[in-house]
Tab-separated table of C-alpha atoms and ligand atoms in Angstrom:
chain	number	residue	atom	x	y	z
A	25	MET	CA	0.000	0.000	0.000
A	26	VAL	CA	1.241	3.444	-0.844
A	27	ALA	CA	1.027	5.757	2.150
A	28	LEU	CA	0.280	9.375	1.395
A	29	ALA	CA	2.923	10.533	3.820
A	30	ARG	CA	2.943	14.172	2.768
A	31	SER	CA	-0.651	14.894	1.985
A	32	ARG	CA	-3.978	14.425	3.720
A	33	ARG	CA	-5.721	15.035	0.423
A	34	LEU	CA	-6.250	12.081	-1.921
A	35	PRO	CA	-4.347	12.469	-5.218
A	36	GLN	CA	-6.673	13.674	-7.998
A	37	SER	CA	-4.889	13.424	-11.335
A	38	ALA	CA	-2.468	10.857	-12.739
A	39	GLU	CA	0.305	13.396	-12.176
A	40	GLU	CA	-0.607	13.857	-8.516
A	41	GLN	CA	-0.711	10.083	-8.112
A	42	PHE	CA	2.727	9.775	-9.717
A	43	THR	CA	4.112	12.482	-7.407
A	44	ALA	CA	2.597	10.844	-4.310
A	45	ASP	CA	3.849	7.353	-5.269
A	46	VAL	CA	7.358	8.595	-6.081
A	47	LEU	CA	7.699	10.603	-2.852
A	48	ALA	CA	6.312	7.740	-0.772
A	49	GLY	CA	8.721	5.279	-2.436
A	50	LEU	CA	11.803	7.488	-2.122
A	51	THR	CA	11.142	8.268	1.549
A	52	ALA	CA	10.547	4.594	2.409
A	53	ALA	CA	13.298	2.331	3.764
A	54	PRO	CA	14.422	0.534	1.674
A	55	LYS	CA	13.652	2.910	-1.222
A	56	ARG	CA	11.372	1.621	-3.961
A	57	LEU	CA	9.411	2.776	-7.012
A	58	PRO	CA	6.403	1.033	-8.624
A	59	PRO	CA	7.314	-0.693	-11.933
A	60	LYS	CA	4.135	0.533	-13.641
A	61	TYR	CA	5.845	3.936	-14.011
A	62	PHE	CA	8.433	2.469	-16.397
A	63	TYR	CA	5.900	2.797	-19.190
A	64	ASP	CA	5.803	6.373	-20.405
A	65	ALA	CA	6.203	6.741	-24.199
A	66	GLU	CA	10.007	6.526	-23.862
A	67	GLY	CA	9.881	3.492	-21.530
A	68	SER	CA	7.318	1.671	-23.667
A	69	ALA	CA	9.600	2.103	-26.683
A	70	LEU	CA	12.573	0.784	-24.664
A	71	PHE	CA	10.506	-2.197	-23.528
A	72	GLU	CA	9.686	-2.967	-27.181
A	73	ARG	CA	13.448	-3.044	-27.836
A	74	ILE	CA	13.918	-5.399	-24.844
A	75	THR	CA	11.450	-7.862	-26.359
A	76	GLU	CA	13.724	-8.116	-29.421
A	77	LEU	CA	16.994	-8.689	-27.517
A	78	PRO	CA	18.724	-12.057	-28.024
A	79	GLU	CA	18.861	-12.621	-24.219
A	80	TYR	CA	15.219	-11.711	-23.563
A	81	TYR	CA	13.441	-14.970	-24.441
A	82	PRO	CA	9.944	-14.435	-22.869
A	83	THR	CA	8.271	-12.577	-25.748
A	84	ARG	CA	9.532	-14.952	-28.437
A	85	CYS	CA	8.606	-18.029	-26.355
A	86	GLU	CA	5.129	-16.726	-25.669
A	87	MET	CA	4.506	-15.790	-29.323
A	88	GLN	CA	5.641	-19.250	-30.349
A	89	ILE	CA	3.287	-20.958	-27.858
A	90	LEU	CA	0.394	-18.764	-29.017
A	91	ARG	CA	1.055	-19.561	-32.686
A	92	GLU	CA	1.461	-23.258	-32.028
A	93	HIS	CA	-1.757	-23.519	-29.992
A	94	ALA	CA	-3.816	-20.806	-31.693
A	95	ARG	CA	-6.490	-23.267	-32.878
A	96	ASP	CA	-6.837	-24.952	-29.446
A	97	LEU	CA	-6.997	-21.512	-27.875
A	98	ALA	CA	-9.698	-20.372	-30.313
A	99	GLY	CA	-11.607	-23.524	-29.382
A	100	LEU	CA	-11.755	-22.320	-25.770
A	101	ILE	CA	-13.179	-18.901	-26.750
A	102	PRO	CA	-17.013	-18.883	-26.780
A	103	GLN	CA	-18.916	-17.470	-29.780
A	104	GLY	CA	-19.646	-13.733	-29.450
A	105	SER	CA	-16.923	-13.061	-26.849
A	106	ALA	CA	-15.174	-9.795	-26.087
A	107	LEU	CA	-11.405	-10.132	-25.601
A	108	ILE	CA	-10.142	-7.846	-22.832
A	109	GLU	CA	-6.353	-7.491	-22.720
A	110	PHE	CA	-4.850	-6.294	-19.429
A	111	GLY	CA	-1.689	-4.242	-20.015
A	112	SER	CA	-1.636	-4.687	-23.774
A	113	GLY	CA	1.336	-2.526	-24.771
A	114	SER	CA	1.899	-3.335	-28.423
A	115	SER	CA	-0.918	-5.692	-29.439
A	116	LYS	CA	1.428	-8.191	-31.100
A	117	LYS	CA	0.156	-11.149	-29.087
A	118	ALA	CA	-3.497	-10.204	-29.438
A	119	ARG	CA	-2.986	-10.258	-33.205
A	120	ILE	CA	-2.341	-13.995	-33.004
A	121	VAL	CA	-5.513	-14.576	-30.961
A	122	LEU	CA	-7.543	-12.277	-33.228
A	123	GLY	CA	-6.161	-14.057	-36.278
A	124	ALA	CA	-7.296	-17.442	-34.955
A	125	ALA	CA	-10.621	-16.397	-33.400
A	126	ALA	CA	-11.765	-13.275	-35.303
A	127	ASP	CA	-15.048	-14.980	-36.276
A	128	LYS	CA	-15.895	-15.524	-32.598
A	129	LEU	CA	-14.869	-12.124	-31.239
A	130	ALA	CA	-17.324	-9.225	-31.157
A	131	ALA	CA	-14.851	-6.838	-29.576
A	132	TYR	CA	-11.221	-6.431	-28.570
A	133	VAL	CA	-10.556	-4.125	-25.609
A	134	PRO	CA	-6.855	-3.352	-25.060
A	135	VAL	CA	-6.348	-1.794	-21.619
A	136	ASP	CA	-3.058	-0.047	-20.966
A	137	ILE	CA	-1.563	2.723	-18.869
A	138	CYS	CA	0.246	4.163	-21.935
A	139	ARG	CA	-2.384	5.971	-24.044
A	140	GLU	CA	-0.121	6.834	-26.998
A	141	MET	CA	0.690	3.157	-27.393
A	142	ILE	CA	-2.828	1.697	-27.429
A	143	GLU	CA	-4.407	4.447	-29.536
A	144	GLN	CA	-1.810	3.813	-32.219
A	145	GLU	CA	-2.086	0.016	-31.966
A	146	ALA	CA	-5.888	0.253	-32.198
A	147	ALA	CA	-5.619	2.352	-35.358
A	148	GLU	CA	-3.325	-0.293	-36.895
A	149	LEU	CA	-5.518	-3.247	-35.865
A	150	ARG	CA	-8.871	-1.925	-37.149
A	151	PRO	CA	-8.216	-2.331	-40.892
A	152	ASP	CA	-6.806	-5.836	-40.338
A	153	PHE	CA	-9.824	-7.084	-38.333
A	154	PRO	CA	-12.778	-5.078	-39.668
A	155	GLN	CA	-15.331	-7.458	-38.119
A	156	VAL	CA	-13.974	-6.928	-34.554
A	157	LYS	CA	-14.750	-3.699	-32.663
A	158	VAL	CA	-11.454	-2.377	-31.258
A	159	LEU	CA	-12.197	-0.325	-28.121
A	160	PRO	CA	-9.024	0.851	-26.340
A	161	VAL	CA	-9.222	1.861	-22.678
A	162	THR	CA	-6.498	3.909	-20.977
A	163	ALA	CA	-6.359	2.686	-17.389
A	164	ASP	CA	-4.123	1.358	-14.650
A	165	ILE	CA	-5.057	-2.327	-14.568
A	166	THR	CA	-4.364	-2.506	-10.831
A	167	GLN	CA	-7.314	-0.130	-10.266
A	168	MET	CA	-11.018	-0.584	-11.012
A	169	PHE	CA	-11.949	0.600	-14.527
A	170	PRO	CA	-15.253	0.473	-16.430
A	171	LEU	CA	-15.561	-1.737	-19.515
A	172	PRO	CA	-16.994	-0.206	-22.712
A	173	GLY	CA	-20.718	-0.937	-23.208
A	174	GLU	CA	-20.098	-3.234	-26.207
A	175	ALA	CA	-17.794	-5.411	-24.083
A	176	LYS	CA	-20.382	-5.620	-21.303
A	177	ALA	CA	-23.036	-6.573	-23.868
A	178	ALA	CA	-20.940	-9.422	-25.348
A	179	ALA	CA	-22.008	-13.030	-24.688
A	180	VAL	CA	-18.870	-13.736	-22.621
A	181	ARG	CA	-15.741	-11.788	-21.705
A	182	VAL	CA	-12.358	-13.436	-22.178
A	183	GLY	CA	-9.474	-11.880	-20.256
A	184	PHE	CA	-6.036	-11.908	-21.865
A	185	PHE	CA	-3.105	-11.265	-19.528
A	186	PRO	CA	0.058	-12.175	-21.447
A	187	GLY	CA	3.692	-11.133	-21.129
A	188	SER	CA	4.206	-12.348	-17.564
A	189	THR	CA	2.938	-8.974	-16.380
A	190	ILE	CA	1.462	-11.033	-13.525
A	191	GLY	CA	5.074	-11.493	-12.393
A	192	ASN	CA	5.229	-7.824	-11.341
A	193	PHE	CA	2.717	-8.539	-8.569
A	194	GLU	CA	3.576	-10.013	-5.185
A	195	PRO	CA	1.999	-13.506	-5.108
A	196	HIS	CA	-0.842	-12.311	-2.834
A	197	GLU	CA	-1.418	-9.340	-5.161
A	198	ALA	CA	-1.502	-11.722	-8.133
A	199	ALA	CA	-4.279	-13.670	-6.409
A	200	ALA	CA	-6.158	-10.433	-5.659
A	201	PHE	CA	-5.750	-9.333	-9.271
A	202	LEU	CA	-7.102	-12.622	-10.650
A	203	ARG	CA	-10.100	-12.386	-8.315
A	204	HIS	CA	-10.650	-8.757	-9.387
A	205	ALA	CA	-10.401	-9.844	-13.057
A	206	GLY	CA	-13.165	-12.393	-12.429
A	207	LYS	CA	-15.395	-9.632	-11.053
A	208	ILE	CA	-14.712	-7.336	-14.037
A	209	LEU	CA	-15.213	-10.115	-16.606
A	210	GLY	CA	-18.301	-11.672	-15.015
A	211	PRO	CA	-20.148	-15.005	-15.357
A	212	GLY	CA	-18.812	-17.521	-17.861
A	213	ALA	CA	-15.519	-15.648	-18.165
A	214	ARG	CA	-12.331	-17.237	-19.458
A	215	LEU	CA	-8.832	-16.016	-18.719
A	216	ILE	CA	-5.664	-16.548	-20.749
A	217	VAL	CA	-2.520	-15.903	-18.694
A	218	GLY	CA	1.107	-15.944	-19.850
A	219	ALA	CA	3.835	-16.428	-17.230
A	220	ASP	CA	7.594	-16.797	-17.193
A	221	LEU	CA	8.725	-20.115	-15.698
A	222	ILE	CA	11.358	-20.896	-13.060
A	223	LYS	CA	14.582	-21.945	-14.812
A	224	ALA	CA	18.377	-21.873	-14.573
A	225	ALA	CA	19.610	-18.659	-12.916
A	226	GLU	CA	22.092	-17.984	-15.745
A	227	VAL	CA	19.298	-17.801	-18.314
A	228	LEU	CA	17.245	-15.488	-16.089
A	229	ASN	CA	20.165	-13.247	-15.156
A	230	ALA	CA	21.201	-12.843	-18.807
A	231	ALA	CA	17.656	-11.820	-19.797
A	232	TYR	CA	17.750	-8.856	-17.386
A	233	ASN	CA	21.413	-7.912	-17.975
A	234	ASP	CA	21.586	-7.699	-21.750
A	235	ALA	CA	24.904	-6.991	-23.438
A	236	GLN	CA	23.571	-3.896	-25.261
A	237	GLY	CA	22.445	-2.284	-22.011
A	238	VAL	CA	18.847	-1.733	-23.143
A	239	THR	CA	17.441	-3.096	-19.850
A	240	ALA	CA	19.758	-0.733	-17.939
A	241	LYS	CA	18.414	2.160	-20.043
A	242	PHE	CA	14.842	1.008	-19.389
A	243	ASN	CA	15.499	0.921	-15.639
A	244	LEU	CA	17.273	4.324	-15.639
A	245	ASN	CA	14.454	5.858	-17.708
A	246	LEU	CA	12.398	5.833	-14.519
A	247	LEU	CA	14.788	8.458	-13.102
A	248	ALA	CA	14.783	10.341	-16.418
A	249	ARG	CA	10.984	10.353	-16.308
A	250	ILE	CA	11.016	11.736	-12.754
A	251	ASN	CA	13.400	14.450	-13.976
A	252	ARG	CA	11.085	15.258	-16.910
A	253	GLU	CA	7.766	15.183	-15.093
A	254	LEU	CA	8.544	15.979	-11.459
A	255	SER	CA	11.416	18.482	-11.839
A	256	GLY	CA	13.845	15.840	-10.559
A	257	THR	CA	17.598	16.406	-10.469
A	258	PHE	CA	18.751	12.759	-10.803
A	259	LYS	CA	22.137	12.457	-12.533
A	260	LEU	CA	21.685	9.247	-14.481
A	261	ALA	CA	25.461	8.619	-14.578
A	262	SER	CA	25.451	8.458	-10.743
A	263	PHE	CA	23.135	5.427	-10.681
A	264	GLU	CA	23.682	1.913	-11.921
A	265	HIS	CA	21.359	-0.854	-13.089
A	266	HIS	CA	21.412	-3.991	-10.896
A	267	ALA	CA	19.370	-7.074	-11.752
A	268	PHE	CA	19.686	-10.552	-10.240
A	269	TYR	CA	17.687	-13.714	-9.659
A	270	ASN	CA	16.584	-14.211	-6.045
A	271	ARG	CA	16.177	-17.985	-5.993
A	272	GLU	CA	14.560	-18.190	-2.535
A	273	ARG	CA	11.742	-15.940	-3.694
A	274	SER	CA	11.644	-17.084	-7.348
A	275	ARG	CA	11.991	-13.554	-8.645
A	276	ILE	CA	14.250	-11.276	-10.634
A	277	GLU	CA	14.886	-8.088	-8.693
A	278	MET	CA	15.821	-4.865	-10.421
A	279	HIS	CA	17.411	-2.017	-8.528
A	280	LEU	CA	19.072	1.327	-9.247
A	281	ALA	CA	22.181	1.677	-7.090
A	282	SER	CA	23.555	5.059	-6.106
A	283	LEU	CA	27.254	5.115	-7.015
A	284	LYS	CA	28.027	7.712	-4.339
A	285	ARG	CA	26.620	9.669	-1.442
A	286	GLN	CA	24.328	12.244	-3.003
A	287	LYS	CA	21.265	14.442	-2.606
A	288	VAL	CA	18.533	14.612	-5.241
A	289	LYS	CA	15.600	17.004	-5.455
A	290	VAL	CA	12.237	15.598	-6.548
A	291	ALA	CA	8.984	17.582	-6.707
A	292	GLY	CA	10.481	20.136	-4.324
A	293	GLU	CA	11.653	17.522	-1.768
A	294	MET	CA	15.264	16.560	-0.937
A	295	VAL	CA	16.127	12.855	-0.996
A	296	ASP	CA	19.432	11.560	0.444
A	297	PHE	CA	21.302	8.556	-0.911
A	298	ARG	CA	24.082	6.654	0.807
A	299	ALA	CA	26.844	5.271	-1.432
A	300	GLY	CA	25.586	1.882	-2.662
A	301	GLU	CA	22.017	2.477	-1.513
A	302	THR	CA	19.471	1.131	-3.992
A	303	ILE	CA	15.987	1.942	-5.208
A	304	HIS	CA	14.101	-1.328	-5.736
A	305	THR	CA	12.302	-0.743	-9.034
A	306	GLU	CA	10.891	-4.138	-10.024
A	307	ASN	CA	10.193	-7.702	-9.022
A	308	SER	CA	9.538	-10.168	-11.809
A	309	TYR	CA	8.216	-13.369	-10.211
A	310	LYS	CA	8.741	-16.687	-11.939
A	311	TYR	CA	6.171	-19.472	-11.618
A	312	SER	CA	5.737	-23.144	-12.390
A	313	VAL	CA	2.654	-24.362	-14.268
A	314	GLU	CA	1.475	-25.797	-10.930
A	315	SER	CA	2.209	-22.745	-8.773
A	316	LEU	CA	0.396	-20.401	-11.166
A	317	GLY	CA	-2.492	-22.867	-11.383
A	318	ALA	CA	-2.690	-22.930	-7.587
A	319	VAL	CA	-2.807	-19.114	-7.371
A	320	ALA	CA	-5.558	-19.018	-10.010
A	321	ARG	CA	-7.577	-21.794	-8.355
A	322	GLY	CA	-7.354	-19.919	-5.072
A	323	ALA	CA	-8.744	-16.843	-6.853
A	324	GLY	CA	-11.815	-18.622	-8.257
A	325	TRP	CA	-10.553	-19.948	-11.607
A	326	ARG	CA	-10.497	-23.545	-12.904
A	327	PRO	CA	-7.657	-24.580	-15.260
A	328	LEU	CA	-8.784	-25.611	-18.780
A	329	ALA	CA	-5.428	-25.862	-20.551
A	330	ALA	CA	-1.712	-25.222	-20.062
A	331	TRP	CA	0.954	-25.079	-22.763
A	332	THR	CA	4.707	-24.482	-22.608
A	333	ASP	CA	7.430	-24.068	-25.245
A	334	ALA	CA	9.935	-26.814	-26.073
A	335	ARG	CA	12.434	-25.630	-23.409
A	336	ASP	CA	9.728	-25.042	-20.746
A	337	TYR	CA	10.796	-21.406	-20.462
A	338	PHE	CA	7.299	-19.907	-20.567
A	339	CYS	CA	3.692	-21.027	-20.179
A	340	ILE	CA	0.247	-19.999	-21.353
A	341	GLN	CA	-2.638	-21.169	-19.189
A	342	VAL	CA	-6.360	-20.901	-19.835
A	343	PHE	CA	-8.860	-20.742	-16.987
A	344	GLU	CA	-12.620	-20.676	-16.624
A	345	LEU	CA	-14.373	-18.676	-13.909
A	346	VAL	CA	-15.882	-20.964	-11.275
A	347	GLU	CA	-19.594	-20.163	-10.823
A	348	GLU	CA	-20.473	-18.263	-7.677
A	349	ARG	CA	-22.472	-20.415	-5.265
A	350	PRO	CA	-25.931	-20.684	-6.896
A	351	LEU	CA	-28.820	-18.941	-5.102
A	352	ARG	CA	-31.258	-21.718	-6.007
A	353	ALA	CA	-30.805	-25.501	-6.017
A	354	ALA	CA	-29.791	-27.123	-9.294
A	355	GLU	CA	-32.759	-28.270	-11.405
B	1301	AVJ	C1	6.721	-6.671	-18.674
B	1301	AVJ	C2	6.924	-7.187	-16.366
B	1301	AVJ	C3	6.944	-8.930	-17.978
B	1301	AVJ	O1	9.377	-8.714	-15.927
B	1301	AVJ	O2	10.260	-9.403	-17.774
B	1301	AVJ	C4	11.734	-6.602	-18.774
B	1301	AVJ	C5	9.475	-6.178	-17.590
B	1301	AVJ	N1	11.810	-5.637	-16.875
B	1301	AVJ	N2	13.018	-6.378	-18.480
B	1301	AVJ	C6	9.567	-8.613	-17.135
B	1301	AVJ	C7	10.976	-6.145	-17.754
B	1301	AVJ	C8	13.056	-5.764	-17.342
B	1301	AVJ	C9	8.870	-7.493	-17.904
B	1301	AVJ	N3	7.390	-7.554	-17.715
């Protein structure tokens, strides 16, 4: 939970929320920043470059699983469904689902925190899938957001949560998110989740410490963004990207380490750094097919299918919402 340490007033705008979250994170011990703020236009573009790096296998593995099982996946999507993608970014993966199930989908609703990204993707998707209504929603998926009317009117809503975005949540938050998704999607819902799998530490460490330094740039862009939007005075050369696999907790941790003792001004506040002190910017949890299935089951979903790639690096799982306890006895 983010404490509003410096204000009794609730933040109103996205900018006020960003300011409150950044100040709360930088005055906490240890210091931390929420990973959702990586994705301004600059950060979203850097993330796209990450997905193409030789060391960063998740995107390629997931695309390959989706292509290989596209027909099976389409078979699990009911006629007249709306596909709701949580944290869509570029809609590359949705294109595979749309390609296989366009005749069954009434609407595609990409939901993302980066408006520039989804508006552009929507404009590019429409001519390719004229029979599917593309209805982008700009929202923070960790908060409640209303679905467009056409999606609510669809026969069934199918959630699509690819990319191992679920890995950014603490395990208990992942469970809360899946439960929340069930509430948003409603009766009969299906959910397609993509998650990065536990594997050799060397493979994981390489994926978050690429030779070209794009991941370091992506991490440091958070400070650049604070400089741009919150009148920050971070010197990017005085911070260093650290990423490592924490085996006990099955997660990659990303940090920004201060290379020296320094003071930084952010939104009018002074923040002190000790030499070597870090800001914890991201956790990327890794699951097994079973551990993800257990989290989903605990959140009210029943597994329908699970697929992995040849090396078992990544998995796609499909779930069905378990009916709420019926109010009347079965006929
Ligand atoms: C978008 C959260 C899935 O955890 O692999 C990539 C973000 N961070 N490289 C991930 C990320 C550093 C990515 N997710």
